Amino acid sequence: MIKLVVIFCRRPDLTVAQFGAHWQGPHARLVAQLPGLRRYVQSQTLASGYRNRTPAIDGMAELWFDDTEALREVADSPQLAAVLADETRFLDAATRREIVTEDVIIKDGPAPAEGVKNIELVHRRPDLTPEAFHQHWEKVHGPLAKTIPQMLRYVQSHTRLSAYRNNRQ
């Protein structure tokens, strides 16, 4: 399985409620029609995240596909064209970033219905190769984070190494 992660901010002329209503309603229905889509998860910044600051992002979408070929097939589909056209209705295109990732499960466990999902956007140090960064993150950082008692599940989404080779870091 591979996962496409898309992060973005809402259009500045929309309230958080307006953004959420469109993203979770009409837009989600369009995304659900993508050919080859296996799973789709939206993560919207909690309302409390807006109290004292502007969050780094307003939303993150995770889309799972069987493999690279399935992702390539969706790229030319009319369904994806409709999804991308609809994005102009609620997100700020200048903030949109997408990353093709592979998940590494560090701590498997249930995601409780009332739980909070913490998302960290991590950049590698420039002196590390992508391979060294991924190795350290999984084998050193992962086991340390796994010991946090409040953390029920921990999944790292590693950027596919081909993205580095193609200078799409």
mmCIF file of C-alpha atoms in Angstrom:
data_model
loop_
_atom_site.group_PDB
_atom_site.id
_atom_site.type_symbol
_atom_site.label_atom_id
_atom_site.label_comp_id
_atom_site.label_asym_id
_atom_site.label_seq_id
_atom_site.Cartn_x
_atom_site.Cartn_y
_atom_site.Cartn_z
ATOM 1 C CA MET A 1 0.000 0.000 0.000
ATOM 2 C CA ILE A 2 1.077 3.543 -0.645
ATOM 3 C CA LYS A 3 -0.472 6.655 0.784
ATOM 4 C CA LEU A 4 -0.881 10.091 -0.713
ATOM 5 C CA VAL A 5 -0.790 12.758 1.991
ATOM 6 C CA VAL A 6 -2.165 16.182 1.081
ATOM 7 C CA ILE A 7 -1.784 19.114 3.491
ATOM 8 C CA PHE A 8 -3.268 22.566 3.021
ATOM 9 C CA CYS A 9 -4.771 25.708 4.515
ATOM 10 C CA ARG A 10 -8.291 26.918 3.881
ATOM 11 C CA ARG A 11 -9.039 29.861 1.635
ATOM 12 C CA PRO A 12 -8.579 33.038 3.712
ATOM 13 C CA ASP A 13 -12.094 34.261 2.887
ATOM 14 C CA LEU A 14 -13.707 31.198 4.507
ATOM 15 C CA THR A 15 -14.392 30.612 8.168
ATOM 16 C CA VAL A 16 -13.186 27.372 9.719
ATOM 17 C CA ALA A 17 -16.817 26.179 9.777
ATOM 18 C CA GLN A 18 -17.383 26.984 6.087
ATOM 19 C CA PHE A 19 -14.134 25.242 5.151
ATOM 20 C CA GLY A 20 -15.008 22.135 7.170
ATOM 21 C CA ALA A 21 -18.569 21.936 5.849
ATOM 22 C CA HIS A 22 -17.432 21.865 2.229
ATOM 23 C CA TRP A 23 -14.393 19.643 2.751
ATOM 24 C CA GLN A 24 -16.253 17.056 4.851
ATOM 25 C CA GLY A 25 -19.376 17.142 2.672
ATOM 26 C CA PRO A 26 -19.344 17.729 -1.093
ATOM 27 C CA HIS A 27 -15.577 17.344 -1.472
ATOM 28 C CA ALA A 28 -15.408 14.070 0.462
ATOM 29 C CA ARG A 29 -18.119 12.617 -1.770
ATOM 30 C CA LEU A 30 -16.038 13.482 -4.862
ATOM 31 C CA VAL A 31 -12.854 11.956 -3.392
ATOM 32 C CA ALA A 32 -14.718 8.754 -2.505
ATOM 33 C CA GLN A 33 -15.337 8.233 -6.249
ATOM 34 C CA LEU A 34 -11.618 8.088 -7.154
ATOM 35 C CA PRO A 35 -10.792 4.827 -8.932
ATOM 36 C CA GLY A 36 -8.554 2.509 -6.922
ATOM 37 C CA LEU A 37 -9.012 4.419 -3.658
ATOM 38 C CA ARG A 38 -8.796 1.972 -0.735
ATOM 39 C CA ARG A 39 -9.116 4.334 2.226
ATOM 40 C CA TYR A 40 -9.664 8.064 2.753
ATOM 41 C CA VAL A 41 -9.137 9.910 6.047
ATOM 42 C CA GLN A 42 -9.556 13.631 6.691
ATOM 43 C CA SER A 43 -7.874 15.299 9.669
ATOM 44 C CA GLN A 44 -9.015 18.851 10.397
ATOM 45 C CA THR A 45 -7.289 21.054 12.954
ATOM 46 C CA LEU A 46 -9.207 21.092 16.236
ATOM 47 C CA ALA A 47 -11.150 24.281 17.022
ATOM 48 C CA SER A 48 -8.924 24.786 20.079
ATOM 49 C CA GLY A 49 -5.938 25.043 17.728
ATOM 50 C CA TYR A 50 -7.223 28.438 16.549
ATOM 51 C CA ARG A 51 -7.594 30.072 19.984
ATOM 52 C CA ASN A 52 -4.160 31.648 20.390
ATOM 53 C CA ARG A 53 -2.507 31.243 17.001
ATOM 54 C CA THR A 54 -2.853 30.340 13.352
ATOM 55 C CA PRO A 55 -2.157 26.634 12.852
ATOM 56 C CA ALA A 56 0.434 25.506 10.293
ATOM 57 C CA ILE A 57 -2.344 23.783 8.302
ATOM 58 C CA ASP A 58 -6.108 23.542 8.435
ATOM 59 C CA GLY A 59 -6.360 20.047 7.061
ATOM 60 C CA MET A 60 -4.653 16.877 5.980
ATOM 61 C CA ALA A 61 -6.097 14.228 3.702
ATOM 62 C CA GLU A 62 -4.743 10.683 3.519
ATOM 63 C CA LEU A 63 -5.576 8.558 0.485
ATOM 64 C CA TRP A 64 -4.460 4.913 0.255
ATOM 65 C CA PHE A 65 -3.894 3.027 -3.003
ATOM 66 C CA ASP A 66 -2.676 -0.519 -3.654
ATOM 67 C CA ASP A 67 0.497 0.524 -5.462
ATOM 68 C CA THR A 68 2.185 3.083 -7.701
ATOM 69 C CA GLU A 69 0.309 1.815 -10.757
ATOM 70 C CA ALA A 70 -3.051 2.478 -9.067
ATOM 71 C CA LEU A 71 -1.878 6.005 -8.229
ATOM 72 C CA ARG A 72 -0.796 6.557 -11.844
ATOM 73 C CA GLU A 73 -4.177 5.365 -13.112
ATOM 74 C CA VAL A 74 -6.086 7.835 -10.973
ATOM 75 C CA ALA A 75 -3.873 10.696 -12.236
ATOM 76 C CA ASP A 76 -5.577 10.774 -15.645
ATOM 77 C CA SER A 77 -9.086 10.115 -14.418
ATOM 78 C CA PRO A 78 -12.020 12.498 -14.801
ATOM 79 C CA GLN A 79 -12.784 11.862 -11.118
ATOM 80 C CA LEU A 80 -9.431 13.378 -10.084
ATOM 81 C CA ALA A 81 -10.029 16.327 -12.406
ATOM 82 C CA ALA A 82 -13.333 16.938 -10.579
ATOM 83 C CA VAL A 83 -11.622 16.679 -7.165
ATOM 84 C CA LEU A 84 -8.903 19.158 -8.152
ATOM 85 C CA ALA A 85 -11.431 21.592 -9.641
ATOM 86 C CA ASP A 86 -13.488 21.441 -6.448
ATOM 87 C CA GLU A 87 -10.441 22.228 -4.286
ATOM 88 C CA THR A 88 -10.576 25.848 -5.496
ATOM 89 C CA ARG A 89 -13.866 26.208 -3.604
ATOM 90 C CA PHE A 90 -12.340 25.730 -0.140
ATOM 91 C CA LEU A 91 -8.535 25.525 -0.015
ATOM 92 C CA ASP A 92 -5.705 27.963 -0.684
ATOM 93 C CA ALA A 93 -3.894 26.408 -3.663
ATOM 94 C CA ALA A 94 -0.601 28.131 -2.746
ATOM 95 C CA THR A 95 -0.485 26.131 0.508
ATOM 96 C CA ARG A 96 -1.319 22.720 -0.972
ATOM 97 C CA ARG A 97 1.445 20.115 -0.714
ATOM 98 C CA GLU A 98 1.294 16.423 -1.474
ATOM 99 C CA ILE A 99 3.647 13.663 -0.468
ATOM 100 C CA VAL A 100 3.638 10.042 -1.586
ATOM 101 C CA THR A 101 4.433 7.942 1.480
ATOM 102 C CA GLU A 102 4.688 4.440 2.825
ATOM 103 C CA ASP A 103 3.495 3.811 6.379
ATOM 104 C CA VAL A 104 5.681 2.272 9.053
ATOM 105 C CA ILE A 105 3.657 1.111 12.044
ATOM 106 C CA ILE A 106 5.711 1.691 15.176
ATOM 107 C CA LYS A 107 2.992 0.998 17.740
ATOM 108 C CA ASP A 108 -0.177 -0.735 16.630
ATOM 109 C CA GLY A 109 -3.291 -0.112 18.622
ATOM 110 C CA PRO A 110 -6.837 1.135 18.432
ATOM 111 C CA ALA A 111 -7.712 4.666 17.425
ATOM 112 C CA PRO A 112 -10.395 5.552 19.983
ATOM 113 C CA ALA A 113 -13.442 7.448 18.720
ATOM 114 C CA GLU A 114 -12.837 10.245 21.227
ATOM 115 C CA GLY A 115 -9.055 10.305 20.744
ATOM 116 C CA VAL A 116 -6.937 13.108 19.331
ATOM 117 C CA LYS A 117 -4.650 12.578 16.366
ATOM 118 C CA ASN A 118 -1.328 14.392 16.604
ATOM 119 C CA ILE A 119 0.320 15.150 13.265
ATOM 120 C CA GLU A 120 3.952 16.238 13.102
ATOM 121 C CA LEU A 121 5.466 17.431 9.835
ATOM 122 C CA VAL A 122 9.109 16.390 10.033
ATOM 123 C CA HIS A 123 11.951 17.577 7.791
ATOM 124 C CA ARG A 124 15.265 15.776 7.597
ATOM 125 C CA ARG A 125 18.469 17.543 8.459
ATOM 126 C CA PRO A 126 20.284 18.546 5.258
ATOM 127 C CA ASP A 127 23.414 16.646 6.326
ATOM 128 C CA LEU A 128 21.534 13.327 6.389
ATOM 129 C CA THR A 129 20.794 11.244 3.330
ATOM 130 C CA PRO A 130 17.135 10.321 2.942
ATOM 131 C CA GLU A 131 18.033 6.706 3.765
ATOM 132 C CA ALA A 132 19.888 7.692 6.969
ATOM 133 C CA PHE A 133 17.020 9.956 8.006
ATOM 134 C CA HIS A 134 14.403 7.246 7.486
ATOM 135 C CA GLN A 135 16.552 4.682 9.324
ATOM 136 C CA HIS A 136 17.067 6.960 12.344
ATOM 137 C CA TRP A 137 13.439 8.045 12.465
ATOM 138 C CA GLU A 138 12.187 4.453 12.411
ATOM 139 C CA LYS A 139 14.853 2.629 14.436
ATOM 140 C CA VAL A 140 15.887 5.278 17.005
ATOM 141 C CA HIS A 141 13.093 7.831 17.330
ATOM 142 C CA GLY A 142 10.275 5.307 16.840
ATOM 143 C CA PRO A 143 11.159 3.062 19.794
ATOM 144 C CA LEU A 144 11.594 6.129 22.052
ATOM 145 C CA ALA A 145 8.205 7.569 21.101
ATOM 146 C CA LYS A 146 6.576 4.160 21.446
ATOM 147 C CA THR A 147 7.167 4.310 25.226
ATOM 148 C CA ILE A 148 4.888 7.347 25.721
ATOM 149 C CA PRO A 149 2.056 5.793 27.755
ATOM 150 C CA GLN A 150 -0.711 8.074 26.426
ATOM 151 C CA MET A 151 0.102 7.153 22.829
ATOM 152 C CA LEU A 152 -2.153 4.317 21.741
ATOM 153 C CA ARG A 153 -0.973 4.130 18.136
ATOM 154 C CA TYR A 154 2.056 5.523 16.303
ATOM 155 C CA VAL A 155 2.478 5.437 12.541
ATOM 156 C CA GLN A 156 5.278 7.127 10.628
ATOM 157 C CA SER A 157 4.536 8.049 7.013
ATOM 158 C CA HIS A 158 7.877 7.958 5.211
ATOM 159 C CA THR A 159 8.241 9.895 1.966
ATOM 160 C CA ARG A 160 8.990 7.388 -0.784
ATOM 161 C CA LEU A 161 12.683 7.422 -1.652
ATOM 162 C CA SER A 162 11.859 7.927 -5.343
ATOM 163 C CA ALA A 163 10.645 11.447 -4.465
ATOM 164 C CA TYR A 164 14.165 12.344 -3.340
ATOM 165 C CA ARG A 165 15.724 10.866 -6.473
ATOM 166 C CA ASN A 166 13.395 12.989 -8.601
ATOM 167 C CA ASN A 167 14.140 16.141 -6.544
ATOM 168 C CA ARG A 168 10.555 16.370 -5.266
ATOM 169 C CA GLN A 169 11.572 16.531 -1.607
#
